[in-house]
């Protein structure tokens, strides 16, 4: 299947709301000469096209092929200028930047006093909203202007600005080191995944300690604490310490709850913090806390004051629905979760340009898992095939691995055994090519390799043997991670006990509730 051609300008135009399109046309029409401008005509053409089609654009005759690139670049810039003027996009950060731009213009006109007045207000706004990088820029411009404007007490003013610049610089350096560490740990996670043994654990710990800057928690502001908790969170994920993940995700979310005005200023960080908290609770099987946290997150995103722009709306959808799936997986209520599938598929169409392909594939895996748990194996296979046939999916080899294993299990459950031998061989070949396999996966490979030679009356006994072997890894901190993708143990128990998988998982869930 040929992929739809993506064009940045076309995608931007299709992302505009009706009010944003109307404002753009008003913005362009502010001067009479622009009403029939070529870039406005190009805007109208692209807005009406269902998919980007360069031939259709050139057929309109508004511009030659050699000029189209420049015209598109000009239109792209004009749309961004129009969006910047839109009140809905006037974030605190943009407002402060705008004031800094105004002050710079006044400075270049020699209106120093007016420039300093604007800078002082902008600096207060920046510091109160934890925008310390911009605050530092403002102080630097103040220093330049003060060196030329000599009506104040220069000595006191110079000391004041010098101290302020030094303090802001120290805060920014710590924040920068912590944000670098957080990003490096995330990169390490994408490259190597979770640690699989003590040696990898020591390596990651050394890596983390070597890069963690010295800090006094009492001297850190909101943003520095945010990056600190994020760094510890990624270290905890890497080392498969889900209790520590919960600790630092909780600190992250509590930081926002203690500073509610920051939710509006940094909604993306707020959403991500809650998502990591929910992920930690899911891994720890903390059903009640998970339910309360998910309900609270959904409630906040529906509040009128919550800034639900295009980016925040897509992230809210991604995090809330992923965790709605997880909620049903915890309880084993797969059949009750089936209505979620149509909700997700229908909304994915609206977010397809804002959610990356990897996260779409994660949704497909969750949908397949929901169908598998509900006993609808053919539907499960349908969605797994979307993942397995995706040749452009570069990241998350583990997702591809468990998709193939679940695909094999679903074929077995559905009685589609006419090509089971071929499927076993292709799954086996894929798995042995993978690097750093979990022992759980290695045991499953051994099982697959001899499955074709097992007589029907011996199958149950082989299931029992594999179940016993895998149970040894269930509480292993390095190996248990594999069971979070696919609950092989519960599936084996369905074969041994002759019960549906949703009943097996529901019974386990009830037992966990009784043990608390």
Short mmCIF file of C-alpha atoms in Angstrom, two decimals:
data_model
loop_
_atom_site.label_atom_id
_atom_site.label_comp_id
_atom_site.label_asym_id
_atom_site.label_seq_id
_atom_site.Cartn_x
_atom_site.Cartn_y
_atom_site.Cartn_z
CA UNK A 1 0.00 0.00 0.00
CA UNK A 2 1.45 3.39 -0.98
CA UNK A 3 1.75 5.86 1.86
CA UNK A 4 -0.04 9.20 1.61
CA UNK A 5 2.44 11.92 0.74
CA UNK A 6 3.08 14.25 3.65
CA UNK A 7 3.72 17.93 3.02
CA UNK A 8 4.43 20.24 5.96
CA UNK A 9 2.38 23.13 4.59
CA UNK A 10 -0.55 20.88 3.72
CA UNK A 11 -0.50 19.22 7.16
CA UNK A 12 -0.37 22.68 8.83
CA UNK A 13 -3.39 23.92 6.85
CA UNK A 14 -5.38 20.78 7.62
CA UNK A 15 -4.61 21.26 11.33
CA UNK A 16 -6.25 24.71 11.39
CA UNK A 17 -9.63 25.16 13.02
CA UNK A 18 -12.42 27.08 11.27
CA UNK A 19 -11.74 30.15 13.42
CA UNK A 20 -8.00 30.00 12.64
CA UNK A 21 -8.72 29.81 8.91
CA UNK A 22 -11.11 32.74 9.19
CA UNK A 23 -8.54 34.77 11.11
CA UNK A 24 -5.87 34.01 8.52
CA UNK A 25 -8.06 35.33 5.71
CA UNK A 26 -8.80 38.46 7.76
CA UNK A 27 -5.08 38.85 8.49
CA UNK A 28 -4.20 38.56 4.79
CA UNK A 29 -7.00 40.90 3.79
CA UNK A 30 -5.86 43.68 6.14
CA UNK A 31 -4.36 45.36 3.06
CA UNK A 32 -6.50 45.54 -0.06
CA UNK A 33 -3.67 44.45 -2.33
CA UNK A 34 -3.46 41.04 -0.64
CA UNK A 35 -7.01 39.95 -1.37
CA UNK A 36 -6.04 38.32 -4.66
CA UNK A 37 -2.49 37.41 -3.65
CA UNK A 38 -1.08 34.16 -4.98
CA UNK A 39 -0.37 32.74 -1.52
CA UNK A 40 -4.01 33.23 -0.48
CA UNK A 41 -5.10 31.42 -3.65
CA UNK A 42 -2.67 28.61 -2.84
CA UNK A 43 -4.12 28.47 0.69
CA UNK A 44 -7.64 28.05 -0.70
CA UNK A 45 -6.53 25.30 -3.12
CA UNK A 46 -4.71 23.32 -0.44
CA UNK A 47 -7.59 23.73 2.02
CA UNK A 48 -9.96 22.08 -0.47
CA UNK A 49 -7.66 19.21 -1.52
CA UNK A 50 -8.34 15.87 0.29
CA UNK A 51 -4.66 14.91 -0.07
CA UNK A 52 -1.53 16.79 -1.14
CA UNK A 53 -1.34 16.77 -4.95
CA UNK A 54 1.33 18.96 -6.58
CA UNK A 55 0.02 18.24 -10.09
CA UNK A 56 -3.43 19.52 -9.14
CA UNK A 57 -1.88 22.72 -7.71
CA UNK A 58 0.16 23.41 -10.85
CA UNK A 59 -2.89 22.72 -13.03
CA UNK A 60 -4.57 25.78 -11.48
CA UNK A 61 -1.92 27.92 -13.19
CA UNK A 62 -1.29 30.30 -10.29
CA UNK A 63 2.45 29.64 -10.30
CA UNK A 64 5.15 27.80 -12.26
CA UNK A 65 6.77 24.68 -10.83
CA UNK A 66 10.07 26.49 -10.17
CA UNK A 67 8.25 29.15 -8.11
CA UNK A 68 6.00 26.80 -6.11
CA UNK A 69 8.59 26.08 -3.40
CA UNK A 70 9.08 29.80 -2.62
CA UNK A 71 5.34 30.48 -2.65
CA UNK A 72 4.73 27.58 -0.24
CA UNK A 73 7.48 28.84 2.10
CA UNK A 74 5.93 32.33 2.08
CA UNK A 75 2.45 30.97 2.79
CA UNK A 76 3.81 28.79 5.62
CA UNK A 77 5.41 31.85 7.24
CA UNK A 78 2.24 33.95 6.90
CA UNK A 79 0.12 31.24 8.53
CA UNK A 80 2.54 31.06 11.49
CA UNK A 81 2.44 34.87 11.89
CA UNK A 82 -1.38 34.74 11.86
CA UNK A 83 -1.40 31.94 14.45
CA UNK A 84 0.99 33.91 16.65
CA UNK A 85 -1.54 36.77 16.68
CA UNK A 86 -4.37 34.44 17.70
CA UNK A 87 -5.39 34.99 21.36
CA UNK A 88 -5.73 31.21 21.87
CA UNK A 89 -1.98 30.83 21.26
CA UNK A 90 -0.93 33.68 23.54
CA UNK A 91 0.84 31.59 26.16
CA UNK A 92 2.84 33.23 28.93
CA UNK A 93 6.06 32.29 27.14
CA UNK A 94 4.91 34.00 23.91
CA UNK A 95 3.70 37.05 25.85
CA UNK A 96 7.08 37.43 27.54
CA UNK A 97 8.92 36.96 24.23
CA UNK A 98 6.65 39.56 22.65
CA UNK A 99 7.47 42.05 25.41
CA UNK A 100 11.18 41.33 24.95
CA UNK A 101 10.80 42.02 21.21
CA UNK A 102 8.99 45.31 21.92
CA UNK A 103 11.69 46.37 24.38
CA UNK A 104 14.41 45.53 21.81
CA UNK A 105 12.68 47.69 19.20
CA UNK A 106 12.43 50.62 21.67
CA UNK A 107 16.09 50.17 22.58
CA UNK A 108 17.18 50.41 18.96
CA UNK A 109 15.11 53.60 18.66
CA UNK A 110 17.05 55.05 21.58
CA UNK A 111 14.00 55.04 23.88
CA UNK A 112 15.92 53.51 26.76
CA UNK A 113 13.57 54.47 29.58
CA UNK A 114 10.54 52.97 27.84
CA UNK A 115 12.51 49.84 26.98
CA UNK A 116 13.65 49.34 30.60
CA UNK A 117 10.11 49.76 31.88
CA UNK A 118 8.81 47.00 29.60
CA UNK A 119 11.80 44.75 30.45
CA UNK A 120 11.21 45.12 34.19
CA UNK A 121 7.59 43.99 33.86
CA UNK A 122 8.53 41.16 31.50
CA UNK A 123 11.26 39.98 33.90
CA UNK A 124 8.85 39.87 36.85
CA UNK A 125 6.39 37.87 34.74
CA UNK A 126 9.15 35.49 33.58
CA UNK A 127 10.51 34.81 37.08
CA UNK A 128 7.05 34.30 38.60
CA UNK A 129 6.26 31.74 35.86
CA UNK A 130 9.60 29.89 36.14
CA UNK A 131 10.76 31.08 32.69
CA UNK A 132 14.31 31.62 33.90
CA UNK A 133 16.00 31.28 30.51
CA UNK A 134 14.00 34.21 29.14
CA UNK A 135 14.50 36.09 32.42
CA UNK A 136 18.28 35.73 31.95
CA UNK A 137 18.00 37.13 28.40
CA UNK A 138 16.04 40.09 29.77
CA UNK A 139 18.67 40.80 32.43
CA UNK A 140 21.41 40.69 29.79
CA UNK A 141 19.54 43.27 27.68
CA UNK A 142 18.96 45.39 30.81
CA UNK A 143 22.73 45.36 31.44
CA UNK A 144 23.40 46.57 27.88
CA UNK A 145 20.84 49.38 28.17
CA UNK A 146 21.96 50.44 31.67
CA UNK A 147 25.50 50.86 30.36
CA UNK A 148 24.14 53.57 28.03
CA UNK A 149 21.37 55.10 30.13
CA UNK A 150 22.88 56.97 33.07
CA UNK A 151 20.02 58.65 34.93
CA UNK A 152 19.78 55.99 37.67
CA UNK A 153 22.25 55.11 40.38
CA UNK A 154 24.47 53.02 38.12
CA UNK A 155 26.58 51.42 40.88
CA UNK A 156 23.56 50.04 42.78
CA UNK A 157 21.83 49.06 39.58
CA UNK A 158 24.95 47.31 38.27
CA UNK A 159 25.30 45.27 41.48
CA UNK A 160 21.60 44.38 41.42
CA UNK A 161 21.69 43.17 37.81
CA UNK A 162 24.99 41.31 38.31
CA UNK A 163 23.61 39.37 41.30
CA UNK A 164 20.38 38.66 39.47
CA UNK A 165 22.21 37.43 36.36
CA UNK A 166 24.44 35.17 38.47
CA UNK A 167 21.48 33.62 40.33
CA UNK A 168 19.51 33.01 37.14
CA UNK A 169 22.59 31.57 35.44
CA UNK A 170 23.17 29.09 38.30
CA UNK A 171 19.53 27.97 38.19
CA UNK A 172 19.66 27.61 34.41
CA UNK A 173 22.90 25.61 34.55
CA UNK A 174 21.41 23.12 37.04
CA UNK A 175 18.18 22.88 35.01
CA UNK A 176 20.19 22.35 31.82
CA UNK A 177 22.33 19.57 33.35
CA UNK A 178 19.25 17.83 34.74
CA UNK A 179 17.33 18.12 31.46
CA UNK A 180 20.40 16.78 29.61
CA UNK A 181 20.56 13.81 32.01
CA UNK A 182 16.86 13.11 31.59
CA UNK A 183 17.19 13.16 27.79
CA UNK A 184 20.33 10.97 27.87
CA UNK A 185 18.58 8.38 30.05
CA UNK A 186 15.60 8.36 27.69
CA UNK A 187 18.00 7.87 24.75
CA UNK A 188 19.68 5.02 26.63
CA UNK A 189 16.26 3.44 27.25
CA UNK A 190 15.40 3.58 23.52
CA UNK A 191 18.78 2.08 22.62
CA UNK A 192 19.13 -0.71 25.19
CA UNK A 193 15.71 -1.09 26.85
CA UNK A 194 15.37 -2.22 30.47
CA UNK A 195 18.41 -3.67 32.25
CA UNK A 196 18.52 -7.47 32.06
CA UNK A 197 21.21 -8.35 34.61
CA UNK A 198 23.34 -6.99 37.47
CA UNK A 199 26.12 -5.92 35.11
CA UNK A 200 23.77 -3.70 33.07
CA UNK A 201 22.26 -2.37 36.30
CA UNK A 202 25.70 -1.29 37.57
CA UNK A 203 26.53 0.31 34.22
CA UNK A 204 23.33 2.38 34.20
CA UNK A 205 23.79 3.36 37.86
CA UNK A 206 27.36 4.52 37.18
CA UNK A 207 26.15 6.44 34.11
CA UNK A 208 23.43 8.11 36.19
CA UNK A 209 25.65 9.02 39.17
CA UNK A 210 28.44 10.41 36.98
CA UNK A 211 26.04 12.84 35.29
CA UNK A 212 23.87 13.88 38.23
CA UNK A 213 24.86 17.47 39.19
CA UNK A 214 25.26 18.54 42.82
CA UNK A 215 22.18 20.29 44.12
CA UNK A 216 20.43 21.52 47.25
CA UNK A 217 16.75 20.54 46.99
CA UNK A 218 15.78 23.60 49.05
CA UNK A 219 17.44 25.90 46.52
CA UNK A 220 15.74 24.38 43.48
CA UNK A 221 12.81 26.08 41.78
CA UNK A 222 9.83 24.43 40.13
CA UNK A 223 11.54 23.72 36.79
CA UNK A 224 14.73 22.33 38.31
CA UNK A 225 12.71 19.98 40.56
CA UNK A 226 10.69 18.88 37.55
CA UNK A 227 13.83 17.85 35.64
CA UNK A 228 15.27 16.23 38.78
CA UNK A 229 12.21 14.02 39.28
CA UNK A 230 12.14 13.20 35.58
CA UNK A 231 15.80 12.08 35.68
CA UNK A 232 15.18 9.82 38.68
CA UNK A 233 12.04 8.48 37.01
CA UNK A 234 13.91 7.41 33.86
CA UNK A 235 16.67 5.86 35.95
CA UNK A 236 14.01 3.91 37.85
CA UNK A 237 12.35 2.71 34.63
CA UNK A 238 15.70 1.62 33.19
CA UNK A 239 16.53 -0.37 36.32
CA UNK A 240 13.02 -1.89 36.47
CA UNK A 241 12.37 -0.38 39.90
CA UNK A 242 8.64 0.30 39.58
CA UNK A 243 8.24 1.29 43.23
CA UNK A 244 10.82 4.03 42.68
CA UNK A 245 9.03 4.96 39.43
CA UNK A 246 5.87 5.46 41.46
CA UNK A 247 7.77 7.55 44.04
CA UNK A 248 9.19 10.02 41.51
CA UNK A 249 6.12 10.12 39.27
CA UNK A 250 4.13 11.00 42.43
CA UNK A 251 6.62 13.76 43.29
CA UNK A 252 6.29 15.04 39.72
CA UNK A 253 2.46 15.19 39.86
CA UNK A 254 2.48 16.57 43.45
CA UNK A 255 4.76 19.37 42.26
CA UNK A 256 2.01 20.50 39.90
CA UNK A 257 -0.74 20.01 42.48
CA UNK A 258 1.23 22.25 44.87
CA UNK A 259 1.68 24.84 42.08
CA UNK A 260 -1.64 24.60 40.17
CA UNK A 261 -0.89 27.72 38.11
CA UNK A 262 1.94 25.74 36.50
CA UNK A 263 -0.54 23.23 35.04
CA UNK A 264 -1.77 25.94 32.69
CA UNK A 265 1.79 27.05 31.86
CA UNK A 266 3.18 23.52 31.36
CA UNK A 267 0.22 21.26 30.45
CA UNK A 268 2.39 18.80 28.48
CA UNK A 269 4.60 18.07 31.51
CA UNK A 270 1.50 17.72 33.68
CA UNK A 271 -0.04 15.19 31.27
CA UNK A 272 3.20 13.21 30.95
CA UNK A 273 3.72 13.12 34.71
CA UNK A 274 0.26 11.65 35.21
CA UNK A 275 0.87 9.13 32.43
CA UNK A 276 4.10 7.92 34.08
CA UNK A 277 2.29 7.72 37.42
CA UNK A 278 -0.45 5.59 35.85
CA UNK A 279 2.14 3.40 34.12
CA UNK A 280 3.90 2.82 37.46
CA UNK A 281 0.62 1.95 39.18
CA UNK A 282 -0.24 -0.44 36.35
CA UNK A 283 3.06 -2.29 36.74
CA UNK A 284 2.55 -2.43 40.52
CA UNK A 285 -1.08 -3.63 40.02
CA UNK A 286 -2.35 -0.87 42.32
CA UNK A 287 -5.93 -0.99 41.05
CA UNK A 288 -7.60 1.55 43.38
CA UNK A 289 -4.91 4.23 43.08
CA UNK A 290 -4.80 3.65 39.32
CA UNK A 291 -8.56 4.20 39.02
CA UNK A 292 -8.52 7.39 41.14
CA UNK A 293 -5.52 8.83 39.23
CA UNK A 294 -7.09 8.10 35.83
CA UNK A 295 -10.44 9.61 36.83
CA UNK A 296 -8.68 12.71 38.17
CA UNK A 297 -6.63 13.15 34.99
CA UNK A 298 -9.72 12.85 32.79
CA UNK A 299 -11.58 15.33 35.01
CA UNK A 300 -8.78 17.94 34.85
CA UNK A 301 -8.50 17.74 31.04
CA UNK A 302 -12.23 18.51 30.81
CA UNK A 303 -11.99 21.64 32.97
CA UNK A 304 -12.59 24.91 31.09
CA UNK A 305 -9.34 26.40 32.36
CA UNK A 306 -7.21 23.51 31.07
CA UNK A 307 -5.42 24.64 27.85
CA UNK A 308 -6.60 21.92 25.46
CA UNK A 309 -4.87 23.02 22.24
CA UNK A 310 -4.20 20.59 19.38
CA UNK A 311 -1.05 19.16 20.98
CA UNK A 312 -2.55 18.80 24.47
CA UNK A 313 -5.75 17.29 23.03
CA UNK A 314 -3.81 14.57 21.18
CA UNK A 315 -1.65 13.80 24.24
CA UNK A 316 -4.74 13.66 26.48
CA UNK A 317 -6.37 11.21 24.09
CA UNK A 318 -3.20 9.11 23.89
CA UNK A 319 -2.59 8.89 27.64
CA UNK A 320 -6.20 8.55 28.81
CA UNK A 321 -7.20 5.83 26.35
CA UNK A 322 -3.96 3.86 26.73
CA UNK A 323 -4.63 3.73 30.45
CA UNK A 324 -8.30 2.89 29.97
CA UNK A 325 -7.08 -0.21 28.15
CA UNK A 326 -4.65 -0.92 31.00
CA UNK A 327 -7.46 -0.60 33.54
CA UNK A 328 -9.36 -3.44 31.86
CA UNK A 329 -6.15 -5.49 31.61
CA UNK A 330 -5.64 -5.17 35.41
CA UNK A 331 -9.19 -6.35 36.14
CA UNK A 332 -9.33 -8.93 33.34
CA UNK A 333 -12.56 -7.32 32.07
CA UNK A 334 -11.73 -7.78 28.39
CA UNK A 335 -15.29 -8.19 27.09
CA UNK A 336 -16.39 -5.03 28.92
CA UNK A 337 -13.46 -3.18 27.34
CA UNK A 338 -14.40 -3.98 23.74
CA UNK A 339 -16.47 -0.76 23.22
CA UNK A 340 -13.24 1.20 23.81
CA UNK A 341 -11.86 -0.14 20.53
CA UNK A 342 -14.33 1.67 18.27
CA UNK A 343 -13.89 4.87 20.31
CA UNK A 344 -10.12 4.74 19.82
CA UNK A 345 -10.21 3.84 16.12
CA UNK A 346 -12.68 6.61 15.37
CA UNK A 347 -10.67 9.27 17.27
CA UNK A 348 -7.34 8.07 15.83
CA UNK A 349 -8.49 9.36 12.43
CA UNK A 350 -8.67 12.88 13.81
CA UNK A 351 -5.26 12.65 15.49
CA UNK A 352 -3.38 10.73 12.77
CA UNK A 353 -1.17 13.73 11.89
CA UNK A 354 -0.29 14.40 15.54
CA UNK A 355 0.34 10.90 16.93
CA UNK A 356 3.46 9.13 15.69
CA UNK A 357 3.30 5.72 14.07
CA UNK A 358 4.90 3.96 17.02
CA UNK A 359 2.10 5.02 19.40
CA UNK A 360 -0.51 3.98 16.82
CA UNK A 361 1.10 0.51 16.75
CA UNK A 362 1.00 0.41 20.59
CA UNK A 363 -2.75 1.07 20.34
CA UNK A 364 -3.05 -1.78 17.84
CA UNK A 365 -1.22 -4.11 20.24
CA UNK A 366 -3.57 -3.14 23.08
CA UNK A 367 -6.59 -3.63 20.81
CA UNK A 368 -5.25 -7.06 19.79
CA UNK A 369 -4.70 -7.94 23.48
CA UNK A 370 -8.25 -6.84 24.31
CA UNK A 371 -9.68 -9.05 21.56
CA UNK A 372 -7.46 -11.96 22.67
CA UNK A 373 -8.64 -11.66 26.26
CA UNK A 374 -12.25 -11.52 25.08
CA UNK A 375 -11.74 -14.74 23.07
CA UNK A 376 -12.05 -13.02 19.66
CA UNK A 377 -8.83 -14.46 18.25
CA UNK A 378 -9.42 -13.70 14.57
CA UNK A 379 -9.90 -9.99 15.36
CA UNK A 380 -6.77 -10.18 17.50
CA UNK A 381 -4.81 -11.58 14.54
CA UNK A 382 -6.17 -8.82 12.27
CA UNK A 383 -4.62 -6.07 14.40
CA UNK A 384 -1.39 -7.95 15.08
CA UNK A 385 -0.89 -8.23 11.32
CA UNK A 386 -0.98 -4.42 11.10
CA UNK A 387 2.06 -4.34 13.41
CA UNK A 388 3.93 -7.33 11.95
CA UNK A 389 3.51 -6.07 8.36
CA UNK A 390 4.72 -2.57 9.27
CA UNK A 391 8.21 -2.44 7.78
CA UNK A 392 8.88 1.18 8.78
CA UNK A 393 8.62 0.60 12.54
CA UNK A 394 12.22 1.08 13.65
CA UNK A 395 11.86 1.35 17.41
CA UNK A 396 10.58 -0.99 20.08
CA UNK A 397 11.80 -4.36 18.85
CA UNK A 398 10.07 -5.80 21.93
CA UNK A 399 6.71 -4.71 20.53
CA UNK A 400 7.39 -6.62 17.31
CA UNK A 401 8.63 -9.63 19.30
CA UNK A 402 5.57 -10.00 21.51
CA UNK A 403 3.24 -9.20 18.60
CA UNK A 404 4.62 -12.26 16.81
CA UNK A 405 4.35 -14.45 19.90
CA UNK A 406 0.77 -13.35 20.58
CA UNK A 407 -0.03 -13.85 16.88
CA UNK A 408 1.16 -17.46 17.11
CA UNK A 409 -0.83 -18.07 20.31
CA UNK A 410 -3.96 -16.48 18.75
CA UNK A 411 -3.65 -18.74 15.68
CA UNK A 412 -3.35 -21.74 17.97
CA UNK A 413 -6.41 -20.64 19.99
CA UNK A 414 -8.45 -19.91 16.85
CA UNK A 415 -7.75 -23.40 15.52
CA UNK A 416 -6.00 -21.97 12.47
CA UNK A 417 -3.46 -24.75 12.39
CA UNK A 418 -3.31 -25.27 8.60
CA UNK A 419 -0.17 -23.10 8.43
CA UNK A 420 0.89 -23.29 12.07
CA UNK A 421 4.18 -25.00 11.23
CA UNK A 422 5.12 -22.17 8.85
CA UNK A 423 4.12 -19.59 11.45
CA UNK A 424 6.16 -21.33 14.16
CA UNK A 425 9.24 -21.35 11.92
CA UNK A 426 8.90 -17.66 10.94
CA UNK A 427 8.34 -16.64 14.59
CA UNK A 428 11.32 -18.71 15.69
CA UNK A 429 13.55 -17.19 12.99
CA UNK A 430 12.51 -13.68 14.01
CA UNK A 431 13.16 -14.28 17.71
CA UNK A 432 16.62 -15.80 17.29
CA UNK A 433 17.70 -12.72 15.30
CA UNK A 434 16.85 -10.49 18.25
CA UNK A 435 19.63 -9.34 20.54
CA UNK A 436 19.44 -9.45 24.35
CA UNK A 437 16.46 -11.75 24.64
CA UNK A 438 14.83 -12.27 28.03
CA UNK A 439 15.17 -15.80 29.43
CA UNK A 440 11.37 -15.95 29.21
CA UNK A 441 11.60 -15.48 25.45
CA UNK A 442 14.41 -18.06 25.18
CA UNK A 443 12.30 -20.66 26.98
CA UNK A 444 9.36 -19.90 24.69
CA UNK A 445 11.66 -20.34 21.66
CA UNK A 446 12.68 -23.79 22.92
CA UNK A 447 9.00 -24.65 23.40
CA UNK A 448 8.17 -23.44 19.86
CA UNK A 449 11.02 -25.40 18.34
CA UNK A 450 9.70 -28.73 19.64
CA UNK A 451 5.97 -27.92 19.44
CA UNK A 452 5.64 -29.49 16.00
CA UNK A 453 7.00 -32.82 17.31
CA UNK A 454 4.66 -33.07 20.30
CA UNK A 455 1.80 -35.59 20.03
CA UNK A 456 -1.70 -34.18 20.80
CA UNK A 457 -2.08 -36.23 23.98
CA UNK A 458 1.27 -34.85 25.27
CA UNK A 459 0.50 -31.17 24.69
CA UNK A 460 -1.05 -30.52 28.12
CA UNK A 461 1.96 -32.01 29.88
CA UNK A 462 4.28 -29.78 27.83
CA UNK A 463 2.18 -26.76 28.83
CA UNK A 464 2.60 -27.75 32.48
CA UNK A 465 6.38 -28.06 32.05
CA UNK A 466 6.66 -24.63 30.38
CA UNK A 467 4.40 -23.08 33.03
CA UNK A 468 6.60 -24.46 35.82
CA UNK A 469 9.73 -23.12 34.12
CA UNK A 470 8.29 -19.64 33.49
CA UNK A 471 6.97 -19.36 37.06
CA UNK A 472 10.62 -19.30 38.15
CA UNK A 473 11.00 -15.97 36.36
CA UNK A 474 7.73 -14.37 37.55
CA UNK A 475 9.32 -12.53 40.49
CA UNK A 476 12.75 -12.05 38.92
CA UNK A 477 13.28 -8.25 38.71
CA UNK A 478 15.04 -8.58 35.36
CA UNK A 479 12.80 -11.18 33.72
CA UNK A 480 9.31 -10.26 34.99
CA UNK A 481 9.19 -7.32 32.58
CA UNK A 482 8.48 -9.74 29.72
CA UNK A 483 5.16 -10.76 31.32
CA UNK A 484 3.89 -7.17 31.15
CA UNK A 485 3.68 -7.38 27.36
CA UNK A 486 2.08 -10.80 27.23
CA UNK A 487 0.79 -12.74 30.23
CA UNK A 488 2.09 -16.10 28.97
CA UNK A 489 1.69 -17.67 32.42
CA UNK A 490 -2.06 -16.91 32.56
CA UNK A 491 -2.47 -18.25 29.01
CA UNK A 492 -0.70 -21.49 29.97
CA UNK A 493 -3.03 -21.78 32.96
CA UNK A 494 -6.02 -21.62 30.59
CA UNK A 495 -4.62 -24.69 28.80
CA UNK A 496 -3.93 -26.51 32.06
CA UNK A 497 -7.17 -25.61 33.91
CA UNK A 498 -9.46 -25.43 30.87
CA UNK A 499 -10.78 -21.94 31.74
CA UNK A 500 -10.98 -18.79 29.54
CA UNK A 501 -8.11 -16.33 30.02
CA UNK A 502 -10.38 -13.52 31.26
CA UNK A 503 -11.64 -15.82 34.06
CA UNK A 504 -8.05 -16.75 35.03
CA UNK A 505 -6.97 -13.08 35.22
CA UNK A 506 -10.17 -12.00 37.03
CA UNK A 507 -9.58 -14.70 39.68
CA UNK A 508 -6.00 -13.47 40.16
CA UNK A 509 -7.26 -9.88 40.46
CA UNK A 510 -9.81 -10.89 43.11
CA UNK A 511 -7.13 -12.74 45.05
CA UNK A 512 -4.86 -9.64 45.00
CA UNK A 513 -7.76 -7.54 46.35
CA UNK A 514 -8.36 -10.07 49.15
CA UNK A 515 -4.67 -10.17 50.08
CA UNK A 516 -4.48 -6.38 50.57
#
